[in-house]
Tab-separated table of N, CA and C in Angstrom:
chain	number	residue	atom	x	y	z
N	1	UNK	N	113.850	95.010	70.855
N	1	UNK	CA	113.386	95.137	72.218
N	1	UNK	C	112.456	93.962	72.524
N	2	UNK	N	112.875	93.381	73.437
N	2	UNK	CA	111.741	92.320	73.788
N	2	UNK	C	110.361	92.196	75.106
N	3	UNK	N	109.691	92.709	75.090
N	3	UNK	CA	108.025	92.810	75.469
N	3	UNK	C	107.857	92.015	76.212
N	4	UNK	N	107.662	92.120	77.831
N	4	UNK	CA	107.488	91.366	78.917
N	4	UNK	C	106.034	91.195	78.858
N	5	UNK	N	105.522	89.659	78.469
N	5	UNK	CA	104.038	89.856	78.159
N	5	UNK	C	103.138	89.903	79.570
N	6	UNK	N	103.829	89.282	80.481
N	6	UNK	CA	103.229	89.510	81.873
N	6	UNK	C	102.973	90.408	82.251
N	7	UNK	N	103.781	91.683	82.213
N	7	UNK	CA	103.374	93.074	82.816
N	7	UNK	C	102.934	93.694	81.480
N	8	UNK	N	102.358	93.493	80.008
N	8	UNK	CA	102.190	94.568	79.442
N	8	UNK	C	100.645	94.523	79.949
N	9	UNK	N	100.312	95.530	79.581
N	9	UNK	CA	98.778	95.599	79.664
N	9	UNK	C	98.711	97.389	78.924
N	10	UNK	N	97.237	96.990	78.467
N	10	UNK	CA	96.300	97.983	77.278
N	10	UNK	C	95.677	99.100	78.404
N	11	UNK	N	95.187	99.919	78.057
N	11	UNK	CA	94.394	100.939	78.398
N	11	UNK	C	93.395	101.602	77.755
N	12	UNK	N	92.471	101.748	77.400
N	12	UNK	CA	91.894	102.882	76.758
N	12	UNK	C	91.231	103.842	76.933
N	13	UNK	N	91.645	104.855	76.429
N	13	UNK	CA	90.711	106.009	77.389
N	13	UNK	C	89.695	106.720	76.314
N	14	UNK	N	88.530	106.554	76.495
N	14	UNK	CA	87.604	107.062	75.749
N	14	UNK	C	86.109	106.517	76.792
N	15	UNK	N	84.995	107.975	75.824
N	15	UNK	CA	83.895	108.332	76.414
N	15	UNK	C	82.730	106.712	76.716
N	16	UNK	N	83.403	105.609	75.615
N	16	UNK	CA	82.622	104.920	75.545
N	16	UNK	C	83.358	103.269	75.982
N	17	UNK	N	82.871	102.838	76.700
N	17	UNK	CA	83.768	101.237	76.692
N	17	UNK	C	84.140	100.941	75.340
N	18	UNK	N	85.179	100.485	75.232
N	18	UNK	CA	85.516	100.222	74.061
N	18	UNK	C	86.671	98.758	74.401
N	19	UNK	N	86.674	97.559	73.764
N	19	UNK	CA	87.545	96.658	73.603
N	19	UNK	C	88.082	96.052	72.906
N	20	UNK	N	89.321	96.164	73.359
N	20	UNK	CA	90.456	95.985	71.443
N	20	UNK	C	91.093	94.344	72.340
N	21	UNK	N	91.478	94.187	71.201
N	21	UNK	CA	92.159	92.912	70.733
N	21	UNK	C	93.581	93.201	70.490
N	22	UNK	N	94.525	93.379	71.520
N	22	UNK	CA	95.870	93.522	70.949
N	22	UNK	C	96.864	92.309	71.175
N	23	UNK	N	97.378	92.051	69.445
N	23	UNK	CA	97.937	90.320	69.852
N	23	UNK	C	99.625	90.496	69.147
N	24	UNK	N	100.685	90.562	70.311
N	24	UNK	CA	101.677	90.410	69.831
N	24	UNK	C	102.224	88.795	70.142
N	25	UNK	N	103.046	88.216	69.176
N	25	UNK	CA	103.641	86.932	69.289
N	25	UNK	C	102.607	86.110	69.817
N	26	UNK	N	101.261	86.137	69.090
N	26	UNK	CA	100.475	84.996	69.163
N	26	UNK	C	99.897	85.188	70.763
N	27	UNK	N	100.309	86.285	71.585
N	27	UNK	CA	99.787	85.951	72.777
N	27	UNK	C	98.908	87.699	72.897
N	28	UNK	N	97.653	87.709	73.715
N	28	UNK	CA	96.739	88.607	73.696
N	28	UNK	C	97.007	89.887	74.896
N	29	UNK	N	97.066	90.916	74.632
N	29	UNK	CA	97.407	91.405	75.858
N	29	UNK	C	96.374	91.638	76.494
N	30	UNK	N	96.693	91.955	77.695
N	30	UNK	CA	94.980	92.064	78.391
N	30	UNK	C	94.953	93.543	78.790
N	31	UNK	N	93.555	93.817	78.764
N	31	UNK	CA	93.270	95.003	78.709
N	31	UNK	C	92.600	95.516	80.303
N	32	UNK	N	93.047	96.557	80.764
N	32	UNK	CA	92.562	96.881	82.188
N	32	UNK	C	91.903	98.368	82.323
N	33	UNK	N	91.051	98.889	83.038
N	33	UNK	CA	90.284	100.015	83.368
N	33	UNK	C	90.938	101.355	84.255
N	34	UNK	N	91.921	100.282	84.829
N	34	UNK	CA	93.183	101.747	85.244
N	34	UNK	C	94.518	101.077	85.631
N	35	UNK	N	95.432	101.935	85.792
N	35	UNK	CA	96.289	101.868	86.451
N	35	UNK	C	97.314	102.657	86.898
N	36	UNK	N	98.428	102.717	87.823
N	36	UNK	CA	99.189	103.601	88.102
N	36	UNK	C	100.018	103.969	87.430
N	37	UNK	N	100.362	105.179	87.152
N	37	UNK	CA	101.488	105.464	86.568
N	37	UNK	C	101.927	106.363	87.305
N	38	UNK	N	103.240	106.785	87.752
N	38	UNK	CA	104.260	107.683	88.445
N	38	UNK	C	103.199	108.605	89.517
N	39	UNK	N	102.612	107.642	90.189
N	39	UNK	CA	101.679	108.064	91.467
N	39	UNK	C	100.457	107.987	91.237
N	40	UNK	N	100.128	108.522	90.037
N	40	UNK	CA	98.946	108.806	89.712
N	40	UNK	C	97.586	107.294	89.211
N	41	UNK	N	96.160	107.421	89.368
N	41	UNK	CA	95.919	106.405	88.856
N	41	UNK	C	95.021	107.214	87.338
N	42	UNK	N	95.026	106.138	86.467
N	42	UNK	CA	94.399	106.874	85.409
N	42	UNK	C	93.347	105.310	84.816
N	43	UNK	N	92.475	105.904	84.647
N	43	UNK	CA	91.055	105.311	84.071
N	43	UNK	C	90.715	105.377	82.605
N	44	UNK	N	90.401	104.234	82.336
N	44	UNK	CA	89.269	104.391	81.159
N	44	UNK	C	88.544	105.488	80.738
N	45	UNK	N	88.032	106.145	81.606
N	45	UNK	CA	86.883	107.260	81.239
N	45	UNK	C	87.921	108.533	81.378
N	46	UNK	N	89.489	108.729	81.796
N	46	UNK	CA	90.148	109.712	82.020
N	46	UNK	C	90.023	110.850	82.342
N	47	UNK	N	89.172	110.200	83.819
N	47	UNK	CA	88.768	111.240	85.171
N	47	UNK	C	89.474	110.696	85.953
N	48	UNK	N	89.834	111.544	86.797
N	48	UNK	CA	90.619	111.364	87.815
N	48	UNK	C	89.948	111.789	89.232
N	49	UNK	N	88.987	110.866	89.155
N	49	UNK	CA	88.027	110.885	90.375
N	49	UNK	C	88.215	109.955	91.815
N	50	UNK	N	89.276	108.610	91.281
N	50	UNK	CA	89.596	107.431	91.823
N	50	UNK	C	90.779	108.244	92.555
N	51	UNK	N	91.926	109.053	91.600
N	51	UNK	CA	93.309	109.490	92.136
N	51	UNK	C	93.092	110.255	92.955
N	52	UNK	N	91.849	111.289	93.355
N	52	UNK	CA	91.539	112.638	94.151
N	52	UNK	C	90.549	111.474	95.550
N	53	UNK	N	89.923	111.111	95.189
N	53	UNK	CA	90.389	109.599	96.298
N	53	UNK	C	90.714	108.996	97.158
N	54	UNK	N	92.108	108.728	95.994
N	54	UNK	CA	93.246	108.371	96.889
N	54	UNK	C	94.072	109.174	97.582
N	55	UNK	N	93.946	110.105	97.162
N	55	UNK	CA	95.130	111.428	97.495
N	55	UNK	C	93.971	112.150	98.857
N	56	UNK	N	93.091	111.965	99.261
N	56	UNK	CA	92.275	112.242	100.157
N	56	UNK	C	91.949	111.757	101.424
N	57	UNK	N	92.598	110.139	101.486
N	57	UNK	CA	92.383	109.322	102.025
N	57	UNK	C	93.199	109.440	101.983
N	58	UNK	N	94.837	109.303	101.593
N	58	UNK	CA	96.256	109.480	101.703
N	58	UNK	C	96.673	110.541	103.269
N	59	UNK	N	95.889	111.810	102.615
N	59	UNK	CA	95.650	113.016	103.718
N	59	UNK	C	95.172	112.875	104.869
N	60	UNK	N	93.732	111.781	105.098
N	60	UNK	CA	93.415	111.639	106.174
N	60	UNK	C	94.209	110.611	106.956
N	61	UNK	N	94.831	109.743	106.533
N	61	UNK	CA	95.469	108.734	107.159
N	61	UNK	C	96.829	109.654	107.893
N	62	UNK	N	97.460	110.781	107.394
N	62	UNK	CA	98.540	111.223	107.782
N	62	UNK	C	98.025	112.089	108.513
N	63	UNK	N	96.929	113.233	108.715
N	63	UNK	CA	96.491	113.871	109.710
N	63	UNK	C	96.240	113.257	110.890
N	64	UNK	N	95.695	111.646	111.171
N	64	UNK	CA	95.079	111.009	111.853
N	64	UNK	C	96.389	110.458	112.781
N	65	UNK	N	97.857	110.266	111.854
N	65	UNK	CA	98.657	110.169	112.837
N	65	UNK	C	99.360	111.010	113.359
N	66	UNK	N	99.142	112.450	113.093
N	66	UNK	CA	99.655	113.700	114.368
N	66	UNK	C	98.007	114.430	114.381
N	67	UNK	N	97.405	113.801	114.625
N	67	UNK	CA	95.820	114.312	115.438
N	67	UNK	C	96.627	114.912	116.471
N	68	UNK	N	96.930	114.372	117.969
N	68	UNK	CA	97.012	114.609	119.281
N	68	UNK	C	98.067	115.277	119.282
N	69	UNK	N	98.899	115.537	118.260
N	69	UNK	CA	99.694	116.615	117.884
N	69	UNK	C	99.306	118.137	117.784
N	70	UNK	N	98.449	117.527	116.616
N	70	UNK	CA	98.107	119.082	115.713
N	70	UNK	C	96.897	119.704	116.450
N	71	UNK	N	96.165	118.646	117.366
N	71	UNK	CA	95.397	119.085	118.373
N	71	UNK	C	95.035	119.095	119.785
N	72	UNK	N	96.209	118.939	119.871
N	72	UNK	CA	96.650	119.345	121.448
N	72	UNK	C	96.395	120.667	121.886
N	73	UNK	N	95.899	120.823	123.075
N	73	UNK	CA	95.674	122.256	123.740
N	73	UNK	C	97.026	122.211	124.624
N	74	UNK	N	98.043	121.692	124.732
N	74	UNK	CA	98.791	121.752	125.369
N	74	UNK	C	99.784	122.217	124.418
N	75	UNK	N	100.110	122.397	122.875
N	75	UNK	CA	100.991	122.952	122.592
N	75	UNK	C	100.575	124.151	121.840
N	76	UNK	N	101.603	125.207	121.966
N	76	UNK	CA	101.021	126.635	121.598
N	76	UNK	C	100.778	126.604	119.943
N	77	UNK	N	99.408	127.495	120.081
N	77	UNK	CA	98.424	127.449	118.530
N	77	UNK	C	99.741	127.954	117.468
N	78	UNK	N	100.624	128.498	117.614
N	78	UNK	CA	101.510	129.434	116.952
N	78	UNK	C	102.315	128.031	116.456
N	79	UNK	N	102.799	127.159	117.200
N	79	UNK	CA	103.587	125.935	116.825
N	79	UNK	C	103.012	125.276	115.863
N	80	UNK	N	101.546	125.090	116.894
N	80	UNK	CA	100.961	124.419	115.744
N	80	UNK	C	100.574	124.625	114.171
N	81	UNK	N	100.588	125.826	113.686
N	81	UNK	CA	100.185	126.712	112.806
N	81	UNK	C	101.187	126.292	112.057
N	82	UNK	N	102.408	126.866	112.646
N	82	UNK	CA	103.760	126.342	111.924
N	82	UNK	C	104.223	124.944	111.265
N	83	UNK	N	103.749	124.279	112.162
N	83	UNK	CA	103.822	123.027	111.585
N	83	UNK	C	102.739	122.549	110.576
N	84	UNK	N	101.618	122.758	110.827
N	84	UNK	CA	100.539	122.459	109.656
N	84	UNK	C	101.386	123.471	108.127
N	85	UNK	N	101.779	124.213	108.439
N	85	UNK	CA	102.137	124.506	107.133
N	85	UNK	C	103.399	124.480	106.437
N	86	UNK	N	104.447	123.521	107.347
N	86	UNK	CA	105.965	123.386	107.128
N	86	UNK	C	105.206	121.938	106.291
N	87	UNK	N	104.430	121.089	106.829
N	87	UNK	CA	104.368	119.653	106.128
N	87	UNK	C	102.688	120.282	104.813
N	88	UNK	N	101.957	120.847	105.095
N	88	UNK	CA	101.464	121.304	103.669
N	88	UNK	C	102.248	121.923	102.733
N	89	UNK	N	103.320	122.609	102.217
N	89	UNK	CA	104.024	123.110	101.621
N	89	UNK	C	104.893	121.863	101.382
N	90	UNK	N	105.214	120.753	101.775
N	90	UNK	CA	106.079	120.268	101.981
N	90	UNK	C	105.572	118.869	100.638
N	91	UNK	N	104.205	119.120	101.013
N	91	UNK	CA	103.790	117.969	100.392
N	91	UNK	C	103.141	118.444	99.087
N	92	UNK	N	102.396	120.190	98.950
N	92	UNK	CA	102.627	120.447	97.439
N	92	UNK	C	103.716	120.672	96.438
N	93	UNK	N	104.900	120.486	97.590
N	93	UNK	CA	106.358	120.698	96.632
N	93	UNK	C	106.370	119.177	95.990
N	94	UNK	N	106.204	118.345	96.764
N	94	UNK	CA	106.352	116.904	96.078
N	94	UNK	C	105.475	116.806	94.981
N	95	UNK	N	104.092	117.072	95.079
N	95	UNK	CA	103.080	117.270	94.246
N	95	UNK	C	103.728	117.895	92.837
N	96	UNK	N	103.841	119.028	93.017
N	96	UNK	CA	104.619	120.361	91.983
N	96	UNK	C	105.747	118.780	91.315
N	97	UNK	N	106.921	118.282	91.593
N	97	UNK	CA	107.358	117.470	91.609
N	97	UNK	C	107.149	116.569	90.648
N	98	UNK	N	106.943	115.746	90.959
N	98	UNK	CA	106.099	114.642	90.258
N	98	UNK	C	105.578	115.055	89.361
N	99	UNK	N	104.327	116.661	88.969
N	99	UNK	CA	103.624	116.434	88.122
N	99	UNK	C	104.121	117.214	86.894
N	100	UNK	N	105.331	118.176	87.248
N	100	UNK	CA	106.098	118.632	86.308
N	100	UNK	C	107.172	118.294	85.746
């Protein structure tokens, strides 16, 4: 198998900084404090304080574009109800998803 040295990169997850030296074919890999994996971001300290976050700010950005939707007095509370919970369900199924 041959090792794309450009995209490899180290991780470590522990209580304390810690920095390793990992050297395949004479070249060093470099070591980083997080990164994504299959949505998620994961850290050094392996809290997931950065991903809850993002996933928060994810939420507000998508509420913010059916605001005048979801809070309109012009469409009936019953619609609206419905819909807040056709796209919440919608989006812990993806959640469920992904993390299983």
């Amino acid at each position: 198998m041959k090792i794309n040295m450009k995209k490899t990169e180290v991780l470590i997850c522990s209580k304390e900084a810690e920095t390793v030296n990992i050297i395949v074919n004479n070249v060093p890999i470099k070591q980083v404090k997080s990164f994504k994996y299959l949505g998620s971001t994961i850290t050094e300290n392996a809290k997931s304080t950065m991903d809850i976050k993002q996933r928060i700010a994810q939420a507000k950005a998508a509420f913010a574009k059916k605001k005048t939707l979801l809070c309109s007095n012009n469409i009936d509370i019953n619609f609206r109800k419905q819909l807040i919970k056709t796209k919440t369900l919608g989006v812990w199924h993806c959640m469920v998803q992904k993390r299983g």
